[in-house]
XYZ file of N, CA and C in Angstrom:
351
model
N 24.105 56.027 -17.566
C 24.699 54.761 -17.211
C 23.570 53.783 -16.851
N 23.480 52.441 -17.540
C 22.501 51.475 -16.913
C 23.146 50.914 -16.075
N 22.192 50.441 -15.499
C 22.550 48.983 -14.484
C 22.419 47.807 -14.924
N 23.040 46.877 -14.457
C 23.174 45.355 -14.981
C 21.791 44.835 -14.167
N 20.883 43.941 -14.977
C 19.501 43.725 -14.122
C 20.141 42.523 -13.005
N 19.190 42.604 -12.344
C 19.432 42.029 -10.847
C 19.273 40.351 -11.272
N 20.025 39.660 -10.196
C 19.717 37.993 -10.765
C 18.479 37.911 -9.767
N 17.990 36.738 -10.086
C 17.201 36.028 -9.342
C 17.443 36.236 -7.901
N 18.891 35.377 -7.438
C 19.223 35.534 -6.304
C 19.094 36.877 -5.298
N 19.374 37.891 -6.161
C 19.627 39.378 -5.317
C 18.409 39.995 -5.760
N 17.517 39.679 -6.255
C 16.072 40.149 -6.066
C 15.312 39.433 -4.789
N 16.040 38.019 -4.843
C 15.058 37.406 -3.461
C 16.161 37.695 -2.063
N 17.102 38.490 -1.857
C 17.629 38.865 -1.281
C 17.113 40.527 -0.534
N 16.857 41.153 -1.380
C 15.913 41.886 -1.760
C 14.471 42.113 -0.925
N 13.824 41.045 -1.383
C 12.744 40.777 -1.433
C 12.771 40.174 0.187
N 13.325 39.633 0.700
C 13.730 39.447 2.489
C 13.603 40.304 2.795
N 14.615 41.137 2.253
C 14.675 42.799 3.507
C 13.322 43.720 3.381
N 12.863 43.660 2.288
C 11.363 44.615 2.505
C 10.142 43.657 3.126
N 10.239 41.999 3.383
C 9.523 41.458 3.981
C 9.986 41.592 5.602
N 11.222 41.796 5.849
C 11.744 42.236 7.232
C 11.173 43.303 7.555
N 11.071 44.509 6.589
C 10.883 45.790 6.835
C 9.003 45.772 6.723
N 8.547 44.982 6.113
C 6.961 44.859 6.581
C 6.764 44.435 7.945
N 7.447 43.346 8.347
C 6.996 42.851 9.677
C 7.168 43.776 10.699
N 8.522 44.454 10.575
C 8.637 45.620 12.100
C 7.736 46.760 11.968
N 7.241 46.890 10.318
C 6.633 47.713 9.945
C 5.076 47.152 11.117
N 4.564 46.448 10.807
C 3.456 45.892 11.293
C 2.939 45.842 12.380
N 4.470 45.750 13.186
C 3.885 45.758 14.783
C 3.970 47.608 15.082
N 4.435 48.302 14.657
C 4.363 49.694 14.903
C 3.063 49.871 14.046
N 2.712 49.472 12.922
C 1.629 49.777 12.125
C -0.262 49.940 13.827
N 0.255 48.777 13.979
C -0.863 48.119 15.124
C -1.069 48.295 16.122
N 0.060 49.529 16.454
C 0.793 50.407 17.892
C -0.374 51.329 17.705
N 0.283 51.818 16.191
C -0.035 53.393 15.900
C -1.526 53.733 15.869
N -2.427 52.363 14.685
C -3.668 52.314 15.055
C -4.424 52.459 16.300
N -3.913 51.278 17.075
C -4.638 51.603 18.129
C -4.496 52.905 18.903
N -3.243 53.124 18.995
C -3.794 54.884 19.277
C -4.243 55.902 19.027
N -4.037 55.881 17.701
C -5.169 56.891 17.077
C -6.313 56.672 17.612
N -6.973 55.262 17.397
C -8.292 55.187 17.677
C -8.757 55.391 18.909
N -8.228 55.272 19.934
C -7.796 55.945 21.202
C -8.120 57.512 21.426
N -6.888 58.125 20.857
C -7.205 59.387 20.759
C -7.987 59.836 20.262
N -8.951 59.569 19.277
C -10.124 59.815 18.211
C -11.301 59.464 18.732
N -11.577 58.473 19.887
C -12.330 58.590 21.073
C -12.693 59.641 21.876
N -11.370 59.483 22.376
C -10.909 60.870 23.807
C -11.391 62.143 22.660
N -11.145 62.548 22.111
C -11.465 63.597 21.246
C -13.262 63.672 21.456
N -13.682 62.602 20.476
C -14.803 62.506 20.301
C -15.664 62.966 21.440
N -15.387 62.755 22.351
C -15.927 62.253 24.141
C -15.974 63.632 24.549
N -14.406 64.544 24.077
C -14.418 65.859 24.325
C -15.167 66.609 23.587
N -15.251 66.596 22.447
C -15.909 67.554 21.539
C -17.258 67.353 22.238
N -18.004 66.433 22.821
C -18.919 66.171 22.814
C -19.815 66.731 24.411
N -18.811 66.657 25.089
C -19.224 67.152 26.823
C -18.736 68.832 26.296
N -17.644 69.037 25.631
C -17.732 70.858 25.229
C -18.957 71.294 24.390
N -19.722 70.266 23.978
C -20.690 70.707 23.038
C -21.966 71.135 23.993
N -21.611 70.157 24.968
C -23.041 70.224 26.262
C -22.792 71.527 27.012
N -21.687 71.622 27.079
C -21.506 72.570 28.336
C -21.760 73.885 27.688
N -21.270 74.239 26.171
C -21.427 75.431 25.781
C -22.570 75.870 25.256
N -22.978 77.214 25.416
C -24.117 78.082 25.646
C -24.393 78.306 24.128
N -25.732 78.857 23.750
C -26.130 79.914 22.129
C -26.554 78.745 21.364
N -26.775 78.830 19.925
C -27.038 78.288 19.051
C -26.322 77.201 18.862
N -26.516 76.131 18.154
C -25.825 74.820 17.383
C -24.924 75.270 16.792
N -24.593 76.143 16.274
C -23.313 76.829 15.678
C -22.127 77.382 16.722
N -22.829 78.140 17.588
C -22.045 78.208 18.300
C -21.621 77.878 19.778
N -22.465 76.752 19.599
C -21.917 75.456 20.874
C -20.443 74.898 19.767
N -20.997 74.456 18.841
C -19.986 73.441 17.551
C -18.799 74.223 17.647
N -18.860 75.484 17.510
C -17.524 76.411 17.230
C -16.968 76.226 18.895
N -17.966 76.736 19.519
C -16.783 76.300 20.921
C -16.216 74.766 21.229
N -16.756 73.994 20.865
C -16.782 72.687 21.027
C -15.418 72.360 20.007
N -15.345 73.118 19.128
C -14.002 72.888 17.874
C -13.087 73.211 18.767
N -13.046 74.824 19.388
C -12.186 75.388 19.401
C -12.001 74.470 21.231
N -12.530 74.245 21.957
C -12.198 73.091 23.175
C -11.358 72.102 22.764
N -11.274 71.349 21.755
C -10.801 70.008 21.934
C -9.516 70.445 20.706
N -9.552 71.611 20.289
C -8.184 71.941 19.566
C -7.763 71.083 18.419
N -6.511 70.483 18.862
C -5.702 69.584 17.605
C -5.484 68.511 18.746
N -6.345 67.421 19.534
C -6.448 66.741 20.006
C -6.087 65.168 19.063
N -5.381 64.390 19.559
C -5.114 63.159 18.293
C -4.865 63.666 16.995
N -3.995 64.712 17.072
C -3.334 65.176 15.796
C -1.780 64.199 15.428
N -1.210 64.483 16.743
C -0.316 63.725 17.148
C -0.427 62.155 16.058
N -1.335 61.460 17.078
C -1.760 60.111 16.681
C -2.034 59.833 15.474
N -2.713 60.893 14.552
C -3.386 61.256 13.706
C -1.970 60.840 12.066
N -1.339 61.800 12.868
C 0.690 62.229 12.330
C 1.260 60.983 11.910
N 1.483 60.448 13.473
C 2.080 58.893 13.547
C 1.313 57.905 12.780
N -0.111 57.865 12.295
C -0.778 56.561 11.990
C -0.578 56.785 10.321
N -0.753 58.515 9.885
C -0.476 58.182 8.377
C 0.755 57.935 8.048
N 1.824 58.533 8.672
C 3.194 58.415 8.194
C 3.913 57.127 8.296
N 2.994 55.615 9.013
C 3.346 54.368 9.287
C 3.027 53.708 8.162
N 1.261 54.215 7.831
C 0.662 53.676 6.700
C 1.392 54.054 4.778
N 1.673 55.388 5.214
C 2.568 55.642 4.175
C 3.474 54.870 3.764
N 4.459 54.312 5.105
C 5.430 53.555 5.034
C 5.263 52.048 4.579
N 4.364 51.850 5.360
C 3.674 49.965 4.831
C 3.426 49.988 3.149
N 2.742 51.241 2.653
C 2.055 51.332 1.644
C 3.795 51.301 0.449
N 4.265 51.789 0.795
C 6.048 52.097 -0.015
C 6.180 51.011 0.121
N 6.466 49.627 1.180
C 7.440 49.130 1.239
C 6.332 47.883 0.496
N 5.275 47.681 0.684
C 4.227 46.901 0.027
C 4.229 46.865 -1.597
N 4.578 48.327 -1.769
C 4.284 48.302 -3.692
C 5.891 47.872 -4.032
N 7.154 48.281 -3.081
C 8.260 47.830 -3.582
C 8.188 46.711 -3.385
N 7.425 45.689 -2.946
C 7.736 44.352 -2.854
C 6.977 43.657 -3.905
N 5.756 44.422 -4.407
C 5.153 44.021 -5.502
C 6.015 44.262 -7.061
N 6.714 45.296 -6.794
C 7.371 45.113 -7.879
C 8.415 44.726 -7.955
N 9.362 43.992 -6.666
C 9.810 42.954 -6.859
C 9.416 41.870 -7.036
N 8.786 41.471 -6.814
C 8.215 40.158 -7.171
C 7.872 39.686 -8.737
N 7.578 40.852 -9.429
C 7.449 41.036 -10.482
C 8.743 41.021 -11.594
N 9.968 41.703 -11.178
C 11.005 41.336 -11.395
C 11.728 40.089 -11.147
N 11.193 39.262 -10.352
C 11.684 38.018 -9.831
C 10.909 37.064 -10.953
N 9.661 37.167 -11.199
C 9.014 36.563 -12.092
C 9.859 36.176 -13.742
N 10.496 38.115 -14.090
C 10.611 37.744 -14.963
C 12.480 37.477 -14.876
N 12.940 37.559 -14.062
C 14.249 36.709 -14.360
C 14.350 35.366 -13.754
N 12.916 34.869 -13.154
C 13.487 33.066 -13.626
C 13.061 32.961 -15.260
N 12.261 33.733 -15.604
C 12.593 33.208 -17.032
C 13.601 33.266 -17.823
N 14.201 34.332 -17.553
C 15.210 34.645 -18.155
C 16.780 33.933 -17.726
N 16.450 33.526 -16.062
C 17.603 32.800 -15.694
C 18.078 31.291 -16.033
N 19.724 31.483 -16.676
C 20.011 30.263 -17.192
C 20.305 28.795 -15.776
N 20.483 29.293 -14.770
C 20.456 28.563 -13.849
C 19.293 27.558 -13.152
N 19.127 26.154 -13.506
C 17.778 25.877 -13.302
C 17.028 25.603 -12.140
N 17.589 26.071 -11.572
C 17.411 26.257 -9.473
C 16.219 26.960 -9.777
N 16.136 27.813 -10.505
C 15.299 29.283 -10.538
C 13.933 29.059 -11.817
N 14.203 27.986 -12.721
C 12.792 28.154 -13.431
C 11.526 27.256 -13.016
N 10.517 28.032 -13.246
C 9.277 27.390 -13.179
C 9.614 26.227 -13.665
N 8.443 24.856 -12.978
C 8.629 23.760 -13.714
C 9.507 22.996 -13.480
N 8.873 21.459 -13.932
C 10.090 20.620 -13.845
C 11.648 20.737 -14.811
C-alpha cells in the first residue's frame, strides 16, 4: 500500500514538531553535557590520586587505579550518548524534511507555496 505524498502544509506541520522536539531536545542535550564533563573530571581526579596512592610498577599502579575508579561517569557517559543519539535522529529527520518540502512547493499547485514571484 502507498501513501499519498504529504502537502506542503503537513510537511511544515511536521517540520514544527521535530523543531519543538530539537529545542527540548537541547536544553537536556546541555544538562547532559555538562555532566558528563563533570563526571569525566571527578573520574579523572580519581584515577589519578588512585594512581599515587598505589604501590609496584606503572602497570600495576594503572590496573589498581582502573580497578579504583570502576564505571565512574558511566552513568553520565549513558545519558550524554543516548541524548546525542536523539538530537542526531531528530536533526537528519528534519533534514529530510526539508527536503521533501523543497520538492512539493514545486510540485504544489497552490501559489502560497512556490518559490518566486
Amino acid at each position: 500500500m502507498t501513501m499519498a505524498p504529504l502537502t506542503a502544509p503537513q510537511i511544515m506541520d511536521r517540520m514544527r514538531e521535530v523543531d519543538n522536539d530539537l529545542v527540548s531536545i537541547g536544553n537536556e542535550y546541555g544538562d547532559c553535557a555538562a555532566a558528563k564533563t563533570a563526571a569525566e573530571q571527578e573520574r579523572e581526579e580519581a584515577f589519578a590520586n588512585a594512581y599515587d596512592a598505589a604501590e609496584g610498577n606503572s602497570i600495576d599502579r594503572r590496573q589498581a587505579a582502573v580497578k579504583a575508579v570502576g564505571s565512574m561517569a558511566k552513568a553520565e557517559r549513558v545519558a550524554y550518548a543516548k541524548i546525542a543519539a536523539d538530537f542526531e535522529l531528530r536533526h537528519t529527520r528534519q533534514m529530510g524534511l526539508a527536503s521533501l518540502l523543497k520538492a512539493a512547493k514545486r510540485n504544489d499547485e497552490d501559489p502560497r507555496y512556490h518559490d518566486g514571484p
